[in-house]
JSON list of C-alpha atoms in Angstrom, two decimals:
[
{"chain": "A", "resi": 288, "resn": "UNK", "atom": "CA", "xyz": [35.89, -6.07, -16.82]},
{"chain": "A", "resi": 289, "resn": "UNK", "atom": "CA", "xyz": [35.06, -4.06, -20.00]},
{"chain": "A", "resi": 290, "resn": "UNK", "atom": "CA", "xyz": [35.14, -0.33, -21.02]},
{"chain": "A", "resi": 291, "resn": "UNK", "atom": "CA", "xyz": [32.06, 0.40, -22.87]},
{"chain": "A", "resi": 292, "resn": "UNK", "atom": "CA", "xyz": [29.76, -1.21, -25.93]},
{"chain": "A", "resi": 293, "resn": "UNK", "atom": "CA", "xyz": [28.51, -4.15, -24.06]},
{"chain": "A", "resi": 294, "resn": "UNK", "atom": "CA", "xyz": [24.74, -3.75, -23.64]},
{"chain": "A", "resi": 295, "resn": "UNK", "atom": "CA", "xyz": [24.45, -0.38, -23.69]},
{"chain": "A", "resi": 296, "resn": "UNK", "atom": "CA", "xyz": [27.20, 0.27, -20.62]},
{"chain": "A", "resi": 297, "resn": "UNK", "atom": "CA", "xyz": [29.98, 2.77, -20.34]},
{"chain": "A", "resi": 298, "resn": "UNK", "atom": "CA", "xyz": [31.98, 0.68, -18.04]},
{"chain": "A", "resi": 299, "resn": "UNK", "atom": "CA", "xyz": [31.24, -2.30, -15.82]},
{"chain": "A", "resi": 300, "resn": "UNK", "atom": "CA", "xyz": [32.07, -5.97, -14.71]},
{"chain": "A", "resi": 301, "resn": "UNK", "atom": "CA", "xyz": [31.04, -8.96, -16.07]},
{"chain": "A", "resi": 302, "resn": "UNK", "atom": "CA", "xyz": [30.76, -12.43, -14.04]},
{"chain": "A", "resi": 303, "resn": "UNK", "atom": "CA", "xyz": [30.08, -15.19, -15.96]},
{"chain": "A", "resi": 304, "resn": "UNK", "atom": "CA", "xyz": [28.84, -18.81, -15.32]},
{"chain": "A", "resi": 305, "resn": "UNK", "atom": "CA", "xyz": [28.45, -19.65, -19.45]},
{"chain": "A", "resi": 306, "resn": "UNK", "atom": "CA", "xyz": [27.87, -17.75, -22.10]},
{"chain": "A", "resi": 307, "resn": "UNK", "atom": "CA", "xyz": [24.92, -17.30, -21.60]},
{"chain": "A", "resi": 308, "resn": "UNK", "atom": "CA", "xyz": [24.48, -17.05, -17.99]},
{"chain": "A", "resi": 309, "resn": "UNK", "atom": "CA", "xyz": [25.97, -14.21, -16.39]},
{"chain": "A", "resi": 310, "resn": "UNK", "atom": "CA", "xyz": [25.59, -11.16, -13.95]},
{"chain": "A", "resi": 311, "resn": "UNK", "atom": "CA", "xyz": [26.83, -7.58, -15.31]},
{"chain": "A", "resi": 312, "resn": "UNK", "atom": "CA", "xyz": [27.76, -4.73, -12.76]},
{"chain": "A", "resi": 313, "resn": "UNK", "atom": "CA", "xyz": [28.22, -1.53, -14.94]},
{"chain": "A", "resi": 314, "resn": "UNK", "atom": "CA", "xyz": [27.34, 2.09, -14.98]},
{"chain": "A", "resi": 315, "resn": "UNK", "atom": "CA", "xyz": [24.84, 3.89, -17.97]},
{"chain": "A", "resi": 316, "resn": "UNK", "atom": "CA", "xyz": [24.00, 7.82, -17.98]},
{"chain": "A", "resi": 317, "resn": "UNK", "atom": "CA", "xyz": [21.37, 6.71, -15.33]},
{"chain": "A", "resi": 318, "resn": "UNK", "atom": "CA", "xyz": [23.25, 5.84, -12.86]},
{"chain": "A", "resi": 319, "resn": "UNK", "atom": "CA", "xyz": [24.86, 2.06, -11.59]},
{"chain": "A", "resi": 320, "resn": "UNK", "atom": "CA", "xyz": [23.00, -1.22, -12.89]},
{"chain": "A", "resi": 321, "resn": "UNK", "atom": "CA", "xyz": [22.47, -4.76, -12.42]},
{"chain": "A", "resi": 322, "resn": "UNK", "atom": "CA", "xyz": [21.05, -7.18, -14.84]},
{"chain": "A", "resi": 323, "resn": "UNK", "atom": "CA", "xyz": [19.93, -9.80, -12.43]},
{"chain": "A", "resi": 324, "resn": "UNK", "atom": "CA", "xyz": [18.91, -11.27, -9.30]},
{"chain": "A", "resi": 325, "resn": "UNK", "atom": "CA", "xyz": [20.68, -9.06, -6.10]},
{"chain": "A", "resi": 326, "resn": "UNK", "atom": "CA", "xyz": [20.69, -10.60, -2.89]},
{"chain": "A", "resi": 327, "resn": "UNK", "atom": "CA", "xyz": [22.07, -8.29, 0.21]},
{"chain": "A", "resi": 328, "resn": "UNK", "atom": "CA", "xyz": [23.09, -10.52, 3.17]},
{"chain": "A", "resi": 329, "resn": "UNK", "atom": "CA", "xyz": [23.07, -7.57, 5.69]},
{"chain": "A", "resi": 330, "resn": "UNK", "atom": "CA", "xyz": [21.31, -4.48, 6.65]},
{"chain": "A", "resi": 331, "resn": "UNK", "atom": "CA", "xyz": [21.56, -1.76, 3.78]},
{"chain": "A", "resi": 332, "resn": "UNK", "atom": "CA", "xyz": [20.85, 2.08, 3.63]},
{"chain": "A", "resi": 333, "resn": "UNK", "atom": "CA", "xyz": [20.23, 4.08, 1.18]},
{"chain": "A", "resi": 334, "resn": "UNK", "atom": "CA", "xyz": [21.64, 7.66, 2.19]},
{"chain": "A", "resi": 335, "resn": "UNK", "atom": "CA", "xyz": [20.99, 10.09, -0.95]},
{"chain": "A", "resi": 336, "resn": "UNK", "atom": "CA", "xyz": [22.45, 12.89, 0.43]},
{"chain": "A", "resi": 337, "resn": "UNK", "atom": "CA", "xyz": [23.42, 13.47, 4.65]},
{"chain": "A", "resi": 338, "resn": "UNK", "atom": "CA", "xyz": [25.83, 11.10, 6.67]},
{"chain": "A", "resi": 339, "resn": "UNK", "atom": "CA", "xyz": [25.85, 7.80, 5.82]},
{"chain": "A", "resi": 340, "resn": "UNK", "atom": "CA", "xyz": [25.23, 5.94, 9.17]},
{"chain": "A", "resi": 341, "resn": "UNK", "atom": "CA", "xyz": [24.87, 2.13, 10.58]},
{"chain": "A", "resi": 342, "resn": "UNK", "atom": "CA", "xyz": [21.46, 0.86, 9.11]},
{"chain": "A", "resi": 343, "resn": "UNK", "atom": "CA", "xyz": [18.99, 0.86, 11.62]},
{"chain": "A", "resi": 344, "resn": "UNK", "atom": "CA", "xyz": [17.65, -1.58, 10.05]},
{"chain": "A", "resi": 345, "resn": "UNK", "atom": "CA", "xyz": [16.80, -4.05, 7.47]},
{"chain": "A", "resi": 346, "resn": "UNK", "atom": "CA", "xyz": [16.16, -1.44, 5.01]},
{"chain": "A", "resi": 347, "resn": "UNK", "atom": "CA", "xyz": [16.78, 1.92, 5.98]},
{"chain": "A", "resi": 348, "resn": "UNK", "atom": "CA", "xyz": [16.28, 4.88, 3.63]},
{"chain": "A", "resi": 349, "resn": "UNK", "atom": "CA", "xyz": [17.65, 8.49, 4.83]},
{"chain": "A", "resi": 350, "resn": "UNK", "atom": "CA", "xyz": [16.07, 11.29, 2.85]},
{"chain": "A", "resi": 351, "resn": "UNK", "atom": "CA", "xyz": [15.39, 15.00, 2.55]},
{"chain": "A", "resi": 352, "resn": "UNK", "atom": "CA", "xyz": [11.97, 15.42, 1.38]},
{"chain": "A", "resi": 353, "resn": "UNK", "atom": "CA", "xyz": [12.57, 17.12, -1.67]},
{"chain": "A", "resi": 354, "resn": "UNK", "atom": "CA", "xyz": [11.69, 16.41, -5.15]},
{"chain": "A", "resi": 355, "resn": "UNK", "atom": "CA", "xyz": [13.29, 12.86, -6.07]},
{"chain": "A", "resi": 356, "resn": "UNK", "atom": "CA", "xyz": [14.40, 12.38, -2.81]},
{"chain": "A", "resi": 357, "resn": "UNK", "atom": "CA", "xyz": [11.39, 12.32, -0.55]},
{"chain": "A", "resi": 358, "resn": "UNK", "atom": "CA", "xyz": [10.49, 8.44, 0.00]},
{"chain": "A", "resi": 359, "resn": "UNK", "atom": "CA", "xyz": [9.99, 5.50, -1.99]},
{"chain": "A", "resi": 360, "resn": "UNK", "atom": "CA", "xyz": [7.80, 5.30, -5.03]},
{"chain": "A", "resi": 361, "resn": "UNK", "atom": "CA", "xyz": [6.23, 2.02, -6.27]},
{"chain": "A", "resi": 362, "resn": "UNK", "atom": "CA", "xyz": [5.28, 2.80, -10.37]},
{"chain": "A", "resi": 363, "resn": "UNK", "atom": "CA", "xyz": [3.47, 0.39, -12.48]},
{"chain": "A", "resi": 364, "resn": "UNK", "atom": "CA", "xyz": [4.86, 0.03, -16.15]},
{"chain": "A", "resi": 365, "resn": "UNK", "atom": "CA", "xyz": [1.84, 0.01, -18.43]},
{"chain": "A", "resi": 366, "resn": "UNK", "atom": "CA", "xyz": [1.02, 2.95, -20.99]},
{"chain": "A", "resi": 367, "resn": "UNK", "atom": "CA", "xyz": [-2.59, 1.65, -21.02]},
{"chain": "A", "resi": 368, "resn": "UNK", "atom": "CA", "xyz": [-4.06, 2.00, -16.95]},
{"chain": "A", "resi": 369, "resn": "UNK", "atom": "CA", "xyz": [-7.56, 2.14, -16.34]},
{"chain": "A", "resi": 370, "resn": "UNK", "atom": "CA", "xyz": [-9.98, 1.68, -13.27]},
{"chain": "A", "resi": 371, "resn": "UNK", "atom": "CA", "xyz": [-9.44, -0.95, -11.16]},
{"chain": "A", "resi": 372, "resn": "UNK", "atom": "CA", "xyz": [-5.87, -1.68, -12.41]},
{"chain": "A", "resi": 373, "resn": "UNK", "atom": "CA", "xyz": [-3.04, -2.59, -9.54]},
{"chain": "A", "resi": 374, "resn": "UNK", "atom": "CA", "xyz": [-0.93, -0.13, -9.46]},
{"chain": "A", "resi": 375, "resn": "UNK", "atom": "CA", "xyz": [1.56, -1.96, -6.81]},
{"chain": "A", "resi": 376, "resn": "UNK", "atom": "CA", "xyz": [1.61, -2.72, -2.65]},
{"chain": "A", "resi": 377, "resn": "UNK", "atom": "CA", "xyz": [2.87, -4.25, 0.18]},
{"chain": "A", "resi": 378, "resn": "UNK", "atom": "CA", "xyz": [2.40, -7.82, 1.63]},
{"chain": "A", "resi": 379, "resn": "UNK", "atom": "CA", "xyz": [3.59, -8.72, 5.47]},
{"chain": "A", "resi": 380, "resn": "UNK", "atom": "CA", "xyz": [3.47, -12.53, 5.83]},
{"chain": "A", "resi": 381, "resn": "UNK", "atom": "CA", "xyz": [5.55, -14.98, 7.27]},
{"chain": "A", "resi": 382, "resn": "UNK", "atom": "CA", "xyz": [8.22, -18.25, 6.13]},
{"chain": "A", "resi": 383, "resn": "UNK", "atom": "CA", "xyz": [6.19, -20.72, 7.69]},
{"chain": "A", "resi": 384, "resn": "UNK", "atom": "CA", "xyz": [4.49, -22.33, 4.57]},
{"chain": "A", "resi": 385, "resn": "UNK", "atom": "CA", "xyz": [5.08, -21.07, 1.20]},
{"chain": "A", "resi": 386, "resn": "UNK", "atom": "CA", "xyz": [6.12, -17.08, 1.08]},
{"chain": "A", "resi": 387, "resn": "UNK", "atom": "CA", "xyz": [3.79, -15.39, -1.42]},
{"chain": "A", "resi": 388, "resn": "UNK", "atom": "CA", "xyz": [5.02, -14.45, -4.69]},
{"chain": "A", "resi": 389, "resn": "UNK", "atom": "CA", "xyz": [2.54, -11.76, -5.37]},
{"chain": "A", "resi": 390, "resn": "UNK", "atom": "CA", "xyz": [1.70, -8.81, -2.71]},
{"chain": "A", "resi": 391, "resn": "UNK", "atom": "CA", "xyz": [-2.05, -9.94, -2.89]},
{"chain": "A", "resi": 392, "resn": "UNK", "atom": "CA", "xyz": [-1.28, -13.17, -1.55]},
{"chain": "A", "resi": 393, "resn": "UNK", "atom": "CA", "xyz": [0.05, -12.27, 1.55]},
{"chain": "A", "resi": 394, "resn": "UNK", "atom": "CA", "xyz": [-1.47, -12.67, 4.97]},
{"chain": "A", "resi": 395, "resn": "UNK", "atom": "CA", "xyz": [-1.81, -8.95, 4.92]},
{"chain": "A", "resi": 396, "resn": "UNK", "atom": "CA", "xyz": [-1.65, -6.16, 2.45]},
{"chain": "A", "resi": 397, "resn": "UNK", "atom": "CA", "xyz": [-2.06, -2.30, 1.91]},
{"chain": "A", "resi": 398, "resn": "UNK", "atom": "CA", "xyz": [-1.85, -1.51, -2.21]},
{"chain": "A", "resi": 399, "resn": "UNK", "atom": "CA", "xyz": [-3.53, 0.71, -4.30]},
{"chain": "A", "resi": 400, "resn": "UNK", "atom": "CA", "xyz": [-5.41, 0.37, -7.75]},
{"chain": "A", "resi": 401, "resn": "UNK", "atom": "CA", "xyz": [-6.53, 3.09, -10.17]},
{"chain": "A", "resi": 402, "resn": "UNK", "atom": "CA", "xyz": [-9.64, 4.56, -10.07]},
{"chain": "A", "resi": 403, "resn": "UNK", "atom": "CA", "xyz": [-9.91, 6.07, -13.62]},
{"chain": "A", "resi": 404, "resn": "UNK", "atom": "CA", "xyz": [-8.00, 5.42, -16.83]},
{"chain": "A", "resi": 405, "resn": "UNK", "atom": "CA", "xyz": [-4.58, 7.26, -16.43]},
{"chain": "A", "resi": 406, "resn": "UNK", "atom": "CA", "xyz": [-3.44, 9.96, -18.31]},
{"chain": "A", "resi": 407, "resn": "UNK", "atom": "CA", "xyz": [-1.54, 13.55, -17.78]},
{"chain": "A", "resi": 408, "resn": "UNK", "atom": "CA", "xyz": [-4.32, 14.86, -16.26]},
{"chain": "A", "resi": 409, "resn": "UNK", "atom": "CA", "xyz": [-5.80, 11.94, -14.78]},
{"chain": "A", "resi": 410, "resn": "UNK", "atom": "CA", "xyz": [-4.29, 10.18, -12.02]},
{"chain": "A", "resi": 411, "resn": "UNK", "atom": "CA", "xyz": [-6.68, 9.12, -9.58]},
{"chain": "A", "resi": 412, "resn": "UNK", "atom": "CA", "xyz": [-6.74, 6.14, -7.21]},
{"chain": "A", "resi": 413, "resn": "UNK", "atom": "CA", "xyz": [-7.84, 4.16, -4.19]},
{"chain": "A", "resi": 414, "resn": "UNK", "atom": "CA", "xyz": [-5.96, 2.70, -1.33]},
{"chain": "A", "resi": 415, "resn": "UNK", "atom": "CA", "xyz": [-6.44, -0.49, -0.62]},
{"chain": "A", "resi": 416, "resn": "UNK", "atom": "CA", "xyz": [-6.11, -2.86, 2.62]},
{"chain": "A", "resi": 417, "resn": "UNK", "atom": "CA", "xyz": [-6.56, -6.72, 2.77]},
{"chain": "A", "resi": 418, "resn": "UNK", "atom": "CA", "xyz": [-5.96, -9.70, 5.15]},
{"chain": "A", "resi": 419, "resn": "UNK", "atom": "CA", "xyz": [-6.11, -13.65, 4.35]},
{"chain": "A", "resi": 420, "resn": "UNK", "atom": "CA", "xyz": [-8.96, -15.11, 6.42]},
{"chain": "A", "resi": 421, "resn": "UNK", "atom": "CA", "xyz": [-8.21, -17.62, 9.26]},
{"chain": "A", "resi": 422, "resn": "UNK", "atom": "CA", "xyz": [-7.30, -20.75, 8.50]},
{"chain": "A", "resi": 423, "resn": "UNK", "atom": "CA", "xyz": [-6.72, -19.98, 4.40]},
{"chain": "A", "resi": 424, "resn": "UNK", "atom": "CA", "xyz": [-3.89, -21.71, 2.48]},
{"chain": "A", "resi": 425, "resn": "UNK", "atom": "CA", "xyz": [-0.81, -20.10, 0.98]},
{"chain": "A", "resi": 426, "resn": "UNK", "atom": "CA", "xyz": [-1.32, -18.90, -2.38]},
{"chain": "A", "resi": 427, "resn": "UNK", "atom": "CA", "xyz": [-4.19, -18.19, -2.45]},
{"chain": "A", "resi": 428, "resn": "UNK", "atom": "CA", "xyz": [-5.53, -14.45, -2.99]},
{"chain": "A", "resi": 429, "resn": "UNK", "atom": "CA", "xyz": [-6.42, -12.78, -0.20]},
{"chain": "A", "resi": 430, "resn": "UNK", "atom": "CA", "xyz": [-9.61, -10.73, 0.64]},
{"chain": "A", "resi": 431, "resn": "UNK", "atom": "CA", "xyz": [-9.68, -6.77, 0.34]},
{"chain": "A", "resi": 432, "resn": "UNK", "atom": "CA", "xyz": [-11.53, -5.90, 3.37]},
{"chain": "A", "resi": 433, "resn": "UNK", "atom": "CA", "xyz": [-11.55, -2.12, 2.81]},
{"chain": "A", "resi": 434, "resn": "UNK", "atom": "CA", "xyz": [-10.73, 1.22, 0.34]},
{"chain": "A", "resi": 435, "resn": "UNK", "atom": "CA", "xyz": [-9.71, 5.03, 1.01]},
{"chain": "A", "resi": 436, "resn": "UNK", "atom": "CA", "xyz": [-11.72, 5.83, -1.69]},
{"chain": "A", "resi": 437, "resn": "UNK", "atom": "CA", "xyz": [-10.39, 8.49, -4.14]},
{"chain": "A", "resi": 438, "resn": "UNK", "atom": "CA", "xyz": [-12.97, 10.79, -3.04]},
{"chain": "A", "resi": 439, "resn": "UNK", "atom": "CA", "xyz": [-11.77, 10.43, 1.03]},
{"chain": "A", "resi": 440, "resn": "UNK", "atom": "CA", "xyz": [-14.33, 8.06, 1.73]},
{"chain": "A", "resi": 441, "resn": "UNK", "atom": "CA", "xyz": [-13.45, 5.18, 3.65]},
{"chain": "A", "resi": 442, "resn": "UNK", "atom": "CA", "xyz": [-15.52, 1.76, 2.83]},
{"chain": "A", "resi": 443, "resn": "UNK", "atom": "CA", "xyz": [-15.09, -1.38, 4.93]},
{"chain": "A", "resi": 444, "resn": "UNK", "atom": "CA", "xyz": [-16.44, -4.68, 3.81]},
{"chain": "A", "resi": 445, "resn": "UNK", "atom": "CA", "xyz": [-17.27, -3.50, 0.95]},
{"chain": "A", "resi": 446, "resn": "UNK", "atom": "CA", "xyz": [-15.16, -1.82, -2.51]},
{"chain": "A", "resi": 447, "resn": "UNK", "atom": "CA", "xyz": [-17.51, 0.08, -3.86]},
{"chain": "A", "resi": 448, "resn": "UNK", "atom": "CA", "xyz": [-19.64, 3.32, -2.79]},
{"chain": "A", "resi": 449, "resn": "UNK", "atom": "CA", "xyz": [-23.34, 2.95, -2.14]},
{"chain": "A", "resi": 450, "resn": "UNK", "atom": "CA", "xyz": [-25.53, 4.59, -5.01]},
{"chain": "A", "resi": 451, "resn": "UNK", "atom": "CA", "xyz": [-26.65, 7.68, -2.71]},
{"chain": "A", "resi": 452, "resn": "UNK", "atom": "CA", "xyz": [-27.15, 11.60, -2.88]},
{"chain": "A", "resi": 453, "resn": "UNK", "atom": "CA", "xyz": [-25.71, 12.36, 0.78]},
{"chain": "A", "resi": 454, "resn": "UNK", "atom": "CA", "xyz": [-22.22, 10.85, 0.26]},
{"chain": "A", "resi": 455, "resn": "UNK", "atom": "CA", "xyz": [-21.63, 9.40, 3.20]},
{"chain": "A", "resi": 456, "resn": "UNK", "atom": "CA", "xyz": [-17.49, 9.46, 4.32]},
{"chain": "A", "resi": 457, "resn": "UNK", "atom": "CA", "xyz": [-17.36, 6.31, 5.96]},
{"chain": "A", "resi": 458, "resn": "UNK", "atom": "CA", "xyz": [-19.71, 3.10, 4.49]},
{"chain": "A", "resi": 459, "resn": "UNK", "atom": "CA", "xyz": [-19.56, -0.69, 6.40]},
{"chain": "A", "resi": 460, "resn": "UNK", "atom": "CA", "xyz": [-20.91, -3.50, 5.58]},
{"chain": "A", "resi": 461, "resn": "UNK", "atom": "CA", "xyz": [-21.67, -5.67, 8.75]},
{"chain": "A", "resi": 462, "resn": "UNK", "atom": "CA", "xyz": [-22.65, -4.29, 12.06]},
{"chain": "A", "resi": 463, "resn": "UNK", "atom": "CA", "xyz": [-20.96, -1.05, 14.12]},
{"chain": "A", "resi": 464, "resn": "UNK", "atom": "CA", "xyz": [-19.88, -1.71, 18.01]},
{"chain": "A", "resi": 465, "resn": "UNK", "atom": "CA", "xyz": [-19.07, 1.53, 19.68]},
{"chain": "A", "resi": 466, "resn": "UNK", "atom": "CA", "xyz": [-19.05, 3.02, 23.29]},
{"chain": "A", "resi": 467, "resn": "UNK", "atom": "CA", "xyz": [-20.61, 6.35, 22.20]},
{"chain": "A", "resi": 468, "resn": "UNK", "atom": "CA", "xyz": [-20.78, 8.94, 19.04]},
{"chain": "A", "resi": 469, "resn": "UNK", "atom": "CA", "xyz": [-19.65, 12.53, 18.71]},
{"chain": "A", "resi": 470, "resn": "UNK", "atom": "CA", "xyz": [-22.05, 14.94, 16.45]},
{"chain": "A", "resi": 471, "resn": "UNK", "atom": "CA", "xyz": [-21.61, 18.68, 15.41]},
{"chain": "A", "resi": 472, "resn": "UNK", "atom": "CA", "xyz": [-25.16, 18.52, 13.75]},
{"chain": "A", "resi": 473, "resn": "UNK", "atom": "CA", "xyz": [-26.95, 21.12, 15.69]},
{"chain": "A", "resi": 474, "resn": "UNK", "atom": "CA", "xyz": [-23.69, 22.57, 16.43]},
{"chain": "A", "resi": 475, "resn": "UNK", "atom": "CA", "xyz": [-23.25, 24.41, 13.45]},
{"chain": "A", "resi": 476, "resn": "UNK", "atom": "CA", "xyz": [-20.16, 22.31, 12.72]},
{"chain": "A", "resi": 477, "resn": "UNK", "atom": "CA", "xyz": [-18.58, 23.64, 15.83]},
{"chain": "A", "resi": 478, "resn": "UNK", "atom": "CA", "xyz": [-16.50, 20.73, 17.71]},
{"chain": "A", "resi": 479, "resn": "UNK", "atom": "CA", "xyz": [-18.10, 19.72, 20.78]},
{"chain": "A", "resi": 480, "resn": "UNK", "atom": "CA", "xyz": [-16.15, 17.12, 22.18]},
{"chain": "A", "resi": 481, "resn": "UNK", "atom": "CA", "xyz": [-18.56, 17.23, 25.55]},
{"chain": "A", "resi": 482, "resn": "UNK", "atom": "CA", "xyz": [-21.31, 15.68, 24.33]},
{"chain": "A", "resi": 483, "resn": "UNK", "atom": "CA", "xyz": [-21.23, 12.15, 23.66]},
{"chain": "A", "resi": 484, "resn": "UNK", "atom": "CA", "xyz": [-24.15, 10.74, 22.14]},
{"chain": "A", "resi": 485, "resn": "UNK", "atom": "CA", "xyz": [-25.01, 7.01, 23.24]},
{"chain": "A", "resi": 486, "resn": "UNK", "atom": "CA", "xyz": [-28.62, 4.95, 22.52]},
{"chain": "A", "resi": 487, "resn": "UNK", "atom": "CA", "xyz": [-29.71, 0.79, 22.77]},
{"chain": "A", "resi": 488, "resn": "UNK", "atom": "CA", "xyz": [-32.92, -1.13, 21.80]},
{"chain": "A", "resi": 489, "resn": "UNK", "atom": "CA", "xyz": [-33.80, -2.84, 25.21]},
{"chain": "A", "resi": 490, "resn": "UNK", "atom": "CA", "xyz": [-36.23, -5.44, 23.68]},
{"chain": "A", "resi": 491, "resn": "UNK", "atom": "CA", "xyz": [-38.89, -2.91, 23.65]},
{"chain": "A", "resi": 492, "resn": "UNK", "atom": "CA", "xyz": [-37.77, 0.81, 22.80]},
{"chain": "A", "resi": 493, "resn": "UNK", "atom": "CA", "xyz": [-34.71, 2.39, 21.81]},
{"chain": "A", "resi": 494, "resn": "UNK", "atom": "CA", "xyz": [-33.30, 4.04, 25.01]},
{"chain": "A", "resi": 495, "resn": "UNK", "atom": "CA", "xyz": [-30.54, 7.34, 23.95]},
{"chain": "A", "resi": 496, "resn": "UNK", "atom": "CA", "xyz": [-29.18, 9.85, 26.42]},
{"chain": "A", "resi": 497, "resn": "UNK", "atom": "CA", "xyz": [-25.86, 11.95, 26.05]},
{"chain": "A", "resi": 498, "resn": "UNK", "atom": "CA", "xyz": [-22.80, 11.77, 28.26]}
]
């Protein structure tokens, strides 16, 4: 246990295995801090302000959707971002095999990069989704297999926008299976959820009528 001077702490404890290898517990202006490794073997909350409850589970974060207290923020620590940059994620995988040590390696992932150099008034970037393909080995990197573009635009198959004037909102590469397609052309935007547009090549003509 000390009382203050010991990198840069006000108060805190001090567990040591040598001299040189030790954990510290202690409080700064910031708040509580640890200088190592923390492993919880429970459920844990974290209740900024309300009732603190039983965790409902693993994690469980209680908040009040104001500023500072509204989620959880993943920030990456570079002064120097530009496009295409990581900017942080999350992977889902599993324990059998190895467990991936970065988010991009997992057997499924939703991140985001930047999409411009950052600055103060530039801040833009894409959300990203990717899955590892069947049968792939553990660390490896998986495959992005689609982007919410910064603009809204939502590619799939494909992480960049086609070079094209009518900037379409939604761009695939590979082939489109659907049961029928809703348009407001002719409409004049109006919603017109009563007519469904459906069409097939037979072998011989293309064959449309709507539902």
């Amino acid at each position: 246990m000390f009382a203050g001077g010991v990198d840069g702490y006000n108060a805190g404890l001090r567990f040591a295995y040598t001299a040189d290898d030790y954990v510290t517990f202690g409080h700064k202006a910031t708040g509580f801090h640890f200088n190592d490794l923390v492993t919880v073997n429970s459920k844990m909350q974290v209740c900024f302000a309300g009732t603190v409850t039983s965790p409902s589970n693993t994690l469980d974060i209680r908040h009040t959707d104001s500023d500072g207290d509204d989620g959880i923020i993943i920030v990456r620590s570079d002064t120097s971002i530009v496009a295409n940059n990581w900017l942080g994620g999350v992977g889902f995988d599993g324990s059998d095999g190895n467990v991936p040590s970065k988010v991009k390696e997992a057997s499924a992932y939703i991140g985001a990069v930047a999409s411009e150099t950052h600055g103060t008034g530039d801040k833009g970037g894409h959300l990203v989704f990717g899955t590892a393909a069947l049968n792939e080995n553990d660390d490896v990197v998986s495959n992005e297999i689609g982007r919410w573009t910064d603009g809204g635009n939502l590619l799939i198959g494909r992480t960049t926008e086609a070079a094209t004037t009518k900037d379409p909102v939604l761009e695939c590469d590979g082939y489109i299976s659907f049961d029928g397609f809703l348009s407001r052309a002719g409409t004049s935007g109006l919603n017109n959820g009563g007519n469904v547009m459906n069409f097939f090549w037979d072998g011989t003509y293309i064959d449309g009528w709507v539902d």
